Amino acid sequence: MFKIFSNFLDRIREHSNNYHIVQEFNKNNRYKIKFSLYYDVILNPPNRNYPLNVGFYIRFPEYVFNFLRTIQTPNQCCFKRISLHSPHQIIPFTRGIELSDSSLDFISRCAIKTILEHDDLCHHRYDIHGIRELGIIFDGLIIKFLMKPELHTPSKVIRVLRRFSKNAQFTERHLFIFSKPDTCIGWPFNEYEYTKLDEHNPAKIFLEEMQETY
C-alpha cells in the first residue's frame, strides 16, 4: 500500500510544472515549500532577500470557489474601527483573542470577502509571506466558521481547505504587520510574531484600550 501511495506522489511530482522550482528553492532557503495540489509555484524576479524568488497561484477546484461565493458577506468590513480589508489585519483574530460568536462570525465573513474580492483569490499572485497568511486565516478562522451546521458546507470543501492550509503554512513562525486605526493614515506598521499572539496580540490590546477610553 505504501509503495502504491509513494508511486502516486511520484507521478504527481513528475507532472508538476513547479517541481524543480520547489526543489531548487528548498535547497537554499530556511523556508521549505511543501508540494500541494492546491497552489502552483512560479518564478518571480529575484530580490535582495530571495535570489530565487517564488510566487503562488491558488488552484482550488471550482466547487470550492463556487461555495465560498455563496457566503453572505458584509458591505463594510470594519470591526470596532479595525479595517479587515487586508489579510495581515485579520491575522490577530486567529489566535490569542477571545470574542463573542457573533463577532467571530462577522470577522470570518469579512475574511472570506477580503480573500475573494480584495485579493481576488482566483487570480492573485501571492508571495511566500502572503500564502502563509492565507493558510493561517483559513485554519484559524474560515474553516471553523464553515463547519457551522447551518451553513451546510460540503465535506469536500472543508477537506480541500484543510489540506491547503496545512501545505501553505511552511513554518509555524510567521512575522506579520498590523496597524492600529488611531495611527496617522495607517502608519507606522508594526511587525508582530504569529507564535506570540497568545502573549501579545495587537488587536486585543487596541480593543482593550478603546474599551477603557470609552
PDB file of C-alpha atoms in Angstrom:
ATOM      1  CA  MET A   1       0.000   0.000   0.000  1.00  0.00           C
ATOM      2  CA  PHE A   2       2.817   2.419   0.916  1.00  0.00           C
ATOM      3  CA  LYS A   3       4.593   1.688  -2.379  1.00  0.00           C
ATOM      4  CA  ILE A   4       1.402   2.415  -4.350  1.00  0.00           C
ATOM      5  CA  PHE A   5       0.927   5.697  -2.498  1.00  0.00           C
ATOM      6  CA  SER A   6       4.585   6.603  -2.989  1.00  0.00           C
ATOM      7  CA  ASN A   7       4.332   5.931  -6.725  1.00  0.00           C
ATOM      8  CA  PHE A   8       1.206   8.085  -6.896  1.00  0.00           C
ATOM      9  CA  LEU A   9       3.065  11.002  -5.293  1.00  0.00           C
ATOM     10  CA  ASP A  10       5.968  10.486  -7.678  1.00  0.00           C
ATOM     11  CA  ARG A  11       3.635  10.746 -10.657  1.00  0.00           C
ATOM     12  CA  ILE A  12       2.130  13.958  -9.313  1.00  0.00           C
ATOM     13  CA  ARG A  13       5.568  15.464  -8.847  1.00  0.00           C
ATOM     14  CA  GLU A  14       6.857  14.380 -12.226  1.00  0.00           C
ATOM     15  CA  HIS A  15       3.938  16.048 -13.981  1.00  0.00           C
ATOM     16  CA  SER A  16       4.038  19.202 -11.863  1.00  0.00           C
ATOM     17  CA  ASN A  17       5.463  22.259 -13.615  1.00  0.00           C
ATOM     18  CA  ASN A  18       6.707  23.648 -10.325  1.00  0.00           C
ATOM     19  CA  TYR A  19       8.561  20.570  -9.062  1.00  0.00           C
ATOM     20  CA  HIS A  20      12.052  21.761  -9.993  1.00  0.00           C
ATOM     21  CA  ILE A  21      11.369  25.295  -8.771  1.00  0.00           C
ATOM     22  CA  VAL A  22      10.351  23.978  -5.352  1.00  0.00           C
ATOM     23  CA  GLN A  23      13.338  21.651  -5.163  1.00  0.00           C
ATOM     24  CA  GLU A  24      15.774  24.430  -6.028  1.00  0.00           C
ATOM     25  CA  PHE A  25      14.184  26.884  -3.593  1.00  0.00           C
ATOM     26  CA  ASN A  26      14.217  24.392  -0.716  1.00  0.00           C
ATOM     27  CA  LYS A  27      17.928  23.706  -1.185  1.00  0.00           C
ATOM     28  CA  ASN A  28      18.890  27.296  -0.476  1.00  0.00           C
ATOM     29  CA  ASN A  29      16.287  28.673   1.939  1.00  0.00           C
ATOM     30  CA  ARG A  30      15.232  28.128   5.530  1.00  0.00           C
ATOM     31  CA  TYR A  31      11.589  28.056   4.422  1.00  0.00           C
ATOM     32  CA  LYS A  32      10.733  24.675   2.920  1.00  0.00           C
ATOM     33  CA  ILE A  33       7.874  24.909   0.455  1.00  0.00           C
ATOM     34  CA  LYS A  34       5.509  21.952   0.539  1.00  0.00           C
ATOM     35  CA  PHE A  35       4.089  20.340  -2.578  1.00  0.00           C
ATOM     36  CA  SER A  36       0.365  20.865  -2.956  1.00  0.00           C
ATOM     37  CA  LEU A  37      -2.334  20.168  -5.498  1.00  0.00           C
ATOM     38  CA  TYR A  38      -3.932  23.450  -4.464  1.00  0.00           C
ATOM     39  CA  TYR A  39      -1.336  26.012  -5.497  1.00  0.00           C
ATOM     40  CA  ASP A  40       1.155  26.458  -8.324  1.00  0.00           C
ATOM     41  CA  VAL A  41       4.647  27.779  -7.660  1.00  0.00           C
ATOM     42  CA  ILE A  42       6.117  30.202 -10.192  1.00  0.00           C
ATOM     43  CA  LEU A  43       9.319  32.218 -10.520  1.00  0.00           C
ATOM     44  CA  ASN A  44       9.276  35.940  -9.712  1.00  0.00           C
ATOM     45  CA  PRO A  45      12.075  38.428 -10.458  1.00  0.00           C
ATOM     46  CA  PRO A  46      14.871  37.952  -7.875  1.00  0.00           C
ATOM     47  CA  ASN A  47      15.213  40.361  -4.961  1.00  0.00           C
ATOM     48  CA  ARG A  48      17.678  41.060  -2.165  1.00  0.00           C
ATOM     49  CA  ASN A  49      16.157  38.543   0.251  1.00  0.00           C
ATOM     50  CA  TYR A  50      15.367  35.816  -2.277  1.00  0.00           C
ATOM     51  CA  PRO A  51      17.700  35.440  -5.278  1.00  0.00           C
ATOM     52  CA  LEU A  52      15.365  32.597  -6.275  1.00  0.00           C
ATOM     53  CA  ASN A  53      12.082  34.392  -5.667  1.00  0.00           C
ATOM     54  CA  VAL A  54       8.830  32.444  -5.938  1.00  0.00           C
ATOM     55  CA  GLY A  55       5.147  33.300  -6.226  1.00  0.00           C
ATOM     56  CA  PHE A  56       1.985  31.263  -5.774  1.00  0.00           C
ATOM     57  CA  TYR A  57      -1.327  30.956  -7.610  1.00  0.00           C
ATOM     58  CA  ILE A  58      -4.251  29.277  -5.848  1.00  0.00           C
ATOM     59  CA  ARG A  59      -5.639  26.216  -7.643  1.00  0.00           C
ATOM     60  CA  PHE A  60      -8.760  25.218  -5.741  1.00  0.00           C
ATOM     61  CA  PRO A  61     -11.373  23.071  -7.506  1.00  0.00           C
ATOM     62  CA  GLU A  62     -14.139  25.239  -8.936  1.00  0.00           C
ATOM     63  CA  TYR A  63     -16.668  23.867  -6.438  1.00  0.00           C
ATOM     64  CA  VAL A  64     -14.664  25.455  -3.593  1.00  0.00           C
ATOM     65  CA  PHE A  65     -14.778  28.910  -5.196  1.00  0.00           C
ATOM     66  CA  ASN A  66     -18.459  28.445  -6.030  1.00  0.00           C
ATOM     67  CA  PHE A  67     -19.365  27.585  -2.447  1.00  0.00           C
ATOM     68  CA  LEU A  68     -17.339  30.426  -0.920  1.00  0.00           C
ATOM     69  CA  ARG A  69     -19.161  32.855  -3.218  1.00  0.00           C
ATOM     70  CA  THR A  70     -22.499  31.754  -1.711  1.00  0.00           C
ATOM     71  CA  ILE A  71     -21.490  33.004   1.743  1.00  0.00           C
ATOM     72  CA  GLN A  72     -23.191  36.276   2.598  1.00  0.00           C
ATOM     73  CA  THR A  73     -20.591  38.924   3.469  1.00  0.00           C
ATOM     74  CA  PRO A  74     -20.854  42.444   4.971  1.00  0.00           C
ATOM     75  CA  ASN A  75     -20.753  45.553   2.802  1.00  0.00           C
ATOM     76  CA  GLN A  76     -18.255  47.204   5.137  1.00  0.00           C
ATOM     77  CA  CYS A  77     -15.538  45.093   6.725  1.00  0.00           C
ATOM     78  CA  CYS A  78     -14.500  47.070   9.767  1.00  0.00           C
ATOM     79  CA  PHE A  79     -14.554  45.648  13.308  1.00  0.00           C
ATOM     80  CA  LYS A  80     -14.549  48.292  16.048  1.00  0.00           C
ATOM     81  CA  ARG A  81     -12.544  50.652  13.811  1.00  0.00           C
ATOM     82  CA  ILE A  82     -10.076  47.924  12.740  1.00  0.00           C
ATOM     83  CA  SER A  83     -10.140  47.563   8.962  1.00  0.00           C
ATOM     84  CA  LEU A  84     -10.361  43.962   7.779  1.00  0.00           C
ATOM     85  CA  HIS A  85      -9.602  44.660   4.125  1.00  0.00           C
ATOM     86  CA  SER A  86      -6.072  43.187   4.291  1.00  0.00           C
ATOM     87  CA  PRO A  87      -5.045  39.672   5.356  1.00  0.00           C
ATOM     88  CA  HIS A  88      -2.385  40.983   7.763  1.00  0.00           C
ATOM     89  CA  GLN A  89      -5.091  42.930   9.639  1.00  0.00           C
ATOM     90  CA  ILE A  90      -7.091  39.698  10.055  1.00  0.00           C
ATOM     91  CA  ILE A  91      -4.209  37.554  11.383  1.00  0.00           C
ATOM     92  CA  PRO A  92      -4.527  38.810  15.029  1.00  0.00           C
ATOM     93  CA  PHE A  93      -8.097  37.469  15.153  1.00  0.00           C
ATOM     94  CA  THR A  94      -6.925  33.893  14.521  1.00  0.00           C
ATOM     95  CA  ARG A  95      -5.124  33.441  17.835  1.00  0.00           C
ATOM     96  CA  GLY A  96      -4.779  34.865  21.346  1.00  0.00           C
ATOM     97  CA  ILE A  97      -8.059  36.786  21.465  1.00  0.00           C
ATOM     98  CA  GLU A  98     -11.491  35.929  22.876  1.00  0.00           C
ATOM     99  CA  LEU A  99     -14.540  37.261  21.081  1.00  0.00           C
ATOM    100  CA  SER A 100     -18.250  36.519  21.008  1.00  0.00           C
ATOM    101  CA  ASP A 101     -19.624  34.066  18.465  1.00  0.00           C
ATOM    102  CA  SER A 102     -21.334  36.900  16.609  1.00  0.00           C
ATOM    103  CA  SER A 103     -18.055  38.853  16.381  1.00  0.00           C
ATOM    104  CA  LEU A 104     -16.156  35.818  15.100  1.00  0.00           C
ATOM    105  CA  ASP A 105     -18.956  35.184  12.609  1.00  0.00           C
ATOM    106  CA  PHE A 106     -18.655  38.760  11.307  1.00  0.00           C
ATOM    107  CA  ILE A 107     -14.839  38.648  11.114  1.00  0.00           C
ATOM    108  CA  SER A 108     -14.901  35.283   9.324  1.00  0.00           C
ATOM    109  CA  ARG A 109     -17.347  36.601   6.728  1.00  0.00           C
ATOM    110  CA  CYS A 110     -15.122  39.647   6.259  1.00  0.00           C
ATOM    111  CA  ALA A 111     -12.118  37.349   5.817  1.00  0.00           C
ATOM    112  CA  ILE A 112     -13.922  35.490   3.026  1.00  0.00           C
ATOM    113  CA  LYS A 113     -14.873  38.782   1.373  1.00  0.00           C
ATOM    114  CA  THR A 114     -11.321  40.118   1.617  1.00  0.00           C
ATOM    115  CA  ILE A 115      -9.784  36.974   0.157  1.00  0.00           C
ATOM    116  CA  LEU A 116     -12.320  36.606  -2.662  1.00  0.00           C
ATOM    117  CA  GLU A 117     -12.784  40.242  -3.654  1.00  0.00           C
ATOM    118  CA  HIS A 118      -9.916  42.418  -2.497  1.00  0.00           C
ATOM    119  CA  ASP A 119      -7.212  39.811  -3.048  1.00  0.00           C
ATOM    120  CA  ASP A 120      -9.113  38.187  -5.947  1.00  0.00           C
ATOM    121  CA  LEU A 121      -8.241  34.658  -4.856  1.00  0.00           C
ATOM    122  CA  CYS A 122      -8.682  33.229  -8.352  1.00  0.00           C
ATOM    123  CA  HIS A 123      -6.026  35.423  -9.975  1.00  0.00           C
ATOM    124  CA  HIS A 124      -3.892  36.987  -7.245  1.00  0.00           C
ATOM    125  CA  ARG A 125      -0.190  36.139  -7.179  1.00  0.00           C
ATOM    126  CA  TYR A 126       0.896  35.608  -3.586  1.00  0.00           C
ATOM    127  CA  ASP A 127       4.447  35.861  -2.317  1.00  0.00           C
ATOM    128  CA  ILE A 128       5.854  33.426   0.230  1.00  0.00           C
ATOM    129  CA  HIS A 129       4.540  35.518   3.138  1.00  0.00           C
ATOM    130  CA  GLY A 130       1.098  36.043   1.614  1.00  0.00           C
ATOM    131  CA  ILE A 131       0.496  32.345   1.012  1.00  0.00           C
ATOM    132  CA  ARG A 132       1.330  31.585   4.641  1.00  0.00           C
ATOM    133  CA  GLU A 133      -1.048  34.309   5.832  1.00  0.00           C
ATOM    134  CA  LEU A 134      -3.754  32.748   3.714  1.00  0.00           C
ATOM    135  CA  GLY A 135      -3.113  29.344   5.297  1.00  0.00           C
ATOM    136  CA  ILE A 136      -3.298  30.844   8.789  1.00  0.00           C
ATOM    137  CA  ILE A 137      -6.575  32.657   8.081  1.00  0.00           C
ATOM    138  CA  PHE A 138      -8.253  29.564   6.627  1.00  0.00           C
ATOM    139  CA  ASP A 139      -7.014  27.444   9.530  1.00  0.00           C
ATOM    140  CA  GLY A 140      -7.729  29.889  12.346  1.00  0.00           C
ATOM    141  CA  LEU A 141     -10.997  31.425  11.179  1.00  0.00           C
ATOM    142  CA  ILE A 142     -12.665  30.398   7.955  1.00  0.00           C
ATOM    143  CA  ILE A 143     -12.667  26.599   8.284  1.00  0.00           C
ATOM    144  CA  LYS A 144     -14.113  26.805  11.816  1.00  0.00           C
ATOM    145  CA  PHE A 145     -16.786  29.187  10.562  1.00  0.00           C
ATOM    146  CA  LEU A 146     -17.663  26.994   7.567  1.00  0.00           C
ATOM    147  CA  MET A 147     -18.161  23.988   9.848  1.00  0.00           C
ATOM    148  CA  LYS A 148     -21.239  25.568  11.413  1.00  0.00           C
ATOM    149  CA  PRO A 149     -24.147  23.150  10.770  1.00  0.00           C
ATOM    150  CA  GLU A 150     -26.437  25.874   9.428  1.00  0.00           C
ATOM    151  CA  LEU A 151     -24.056  26.597   6.533  1.00  0.00           C
ATOM    152  CA  HIS A 152     -24.215  23.012   5.210  1.00  0.00           C
ATOM    153  CA  THR A 153     -20.667  23.218   3.868  1.00  0.00           C
ATOM    154  CA  PRO A 154     -19.862  20.135   1.748  1.00  0.00           C
ATOM    155  CA  SER A 155     -17.240  17.919   3.363  1.00  0.00           C
ATOM    156  CA  LYS A 156     -15.150  18.010   0.189  1.00  0.00           C
ATOM    157  CA  VAL A 157     -14.824  21.806   0.512  1.00  0.00           C
ATOM    158  CA  ILE A 158     -13.597  21.506   4.102  1.00  0.00           C
ATOM    159  CA  ARG A 159     -11.199  18.750   3.055  1.00  0.00           C
ATOM    160  CA  VAL A 160      -9.608  20.886   0.321  1.00  0.00           C
ATOM    161  CA  LEU A 161      -9.250  23.922   2.587  1.00  0.00           C
ATOM    162  CA  ARG A 162      -7.692  21.869   5.384  1.00  0.00           C
ATOM    163  CA  ARG A 163      -5.133  20.342   3.046  1.00  0.00           C
ATOM    164  CA  PHE A 164      -4.333  23.702   1.508  1.00  0.00           C
ATOM    165  CA  SER A 165      -3.977  25.334   4.926  1.00  0.00           C
ATOM    166  CA  LYS A 166      -1.601  22.639   6.125  1.00  0.00           C
ATOM    167  CA  ASN A 167       0.522  22.864   2.968  1.00  0.00           C
ATOM    168  CA  ALA A 168       0.616  26.670   2.931  1.00  0.00           C
ATOM    169  CA  GLN A 169       1.987  27.003   6.466  1.00  0.00           C
ATOM    170  CA  PHE A 170       5.610  26.140   5.711  1.00  0.00           C
ATOM    171  CA  THR A 171       6.701  27.052   9.224  1.00  0.00           C
ATOM    172  CA  GLU A 172       4.842  27.982  12.399  1.00  0.00           C
ATOM    173  CA  ARG A 173       6.949  31.125  12.807  1.00  0.00           C
ATOM    174  CA  HIS A 174       5.463  33.975  10.824  1.00  0.00           C
ATOM    175  CA  LEU A 175       6.041  37.725  11.047  1.00  0.00           C
ATOM    176  CA  PHE A 176       3.174  39.993  10.024  1.00  0.00           C
ATOM    177  CA  ILE A 177       2.410  43.701  10.124  1.00  0.00           C
ATOM    178  CA  PHE A 178      -0.518  45.351  11.884  1.00  0.00           C
ATOM    179  CA  SER A 179      -1.524  48.994  12.002  1.00  0.00           C
ATOM    180  CA  LYS A 180      -3.736  50.395  14.758  1.00  0.00           C
ATOM    181  CA  PRO A 181      -6.649  52.510  13.487  1.00  0.00           C
ATOM    182  CA  ASP A 182      -5.571  55.540  15.553  1.00  0.00           C
ATOM    183  CA  THR A 183      -2.250  55.942  13.729  1.00  0.00           C
ATOM    184  CA  CYS A 184      -1.986  58.572  11.012  1.00  0.00           C
ATOM    185  CA  ILE A 185      -3.101  57.070   7.652  1.00  0.00           C
ATOM    186  CA  GLY A 186      -2.204  53.636   8.994  1.00  0.00           C
ATOM    187  CA  TRP A 187       1.453  54.396   9.708  1.00  0.00           C
ATOM    188  CA  PRO A 188       3.663  53.183  11.159  1.00  0.00           C
ATOM    189  CA  PHE A 189       3.173  49.492  10.544  1.00  0.00           C
ATOM    190  CA  ASN A 190       4.472  47.415  13.426  1.00  0.00           C
ATOM    191  CA  GLU A 191       5.749  43.874  12.976  1.00  0.00           C
ATOM    192  CA  TYR A 192       4.485  41.025  15.154  1.00  0.00           C
ATOM    193  CA  GLU A 193       5.258  37.341  15.624  1.00  0.00           C
ATOM    194  CA  TYR A 194       2.355  34.981  14.959  1.00  0.00           C
ATOM    195  CA  THR A 195       3.503  32.398  17.527  1.00  0.00           C
ATOM    196  CA  LYS A 196       3.490  35.074  20.259  1.00  0.00           C
ATOM    197  CA  LEU A 197      -0.069  36.257  19.724  1.00  0.00           C
ATOM    198  CA  ASP A 198      -1.183  34.392  22.848  1.00  0.00           C
ATOM    199  CA  GLU A 199       1.026  36.723  24.921  1.00  0.00           C
ATOM    200  CA  HIS A 200       0.991  39.883  22.797  1.00  0.00           C
ATOM    201  CA  ASN A 201      -1.920  40.439  20.448  1.00  0.00           C
ATOM    202  CA  PRO A 202      -2.100  43.969  18.961  1.00  0.00           C
ATOM    203  CA  ALA A 203      -5.808  43.731  18.091  1.00  0.00           C
ATOM    204  CA  LYS A 204      -6.654  42.589  21.619  1.00  0.00           C
ATOM    205  CA  ILE A 205      -4.573  45.407  23.123  1.00  0.00           C
ATOM    206  CA  PHE A 206      -6.262  48.001  20.916  1.00  0.00           C
ATOM    207  CA  LEU A 207      -9.767  46.756  21.770  1.00  0.00           C
ATOM    208  CA  GLU A 208      -8.954  46.816  25.494  1.00  0.00           C
ATOM    209  CA  GLU A 209      -7.552  50.351  25.235  1.00  0.00           C
ATOM    210  CA  MET A 210     -10.620  51.501  23.322  1.00  0.00           C
ATOM    211  CA  GLN A 211     -12.925  49.988  25.946  1.00  0.00           C
ATOM    212  CA  GLU A 212     -11.045  51.798  28.726  1.00  0.00           C
ATOM    213  CA  THR A 213     -11.231  55.095  26.822  1.00  0.00           C
ATOM    214  CA  TYR A 214     -14.963  54.938  26.234  1.00  0.00           C
TER     215      TYR A 214
END
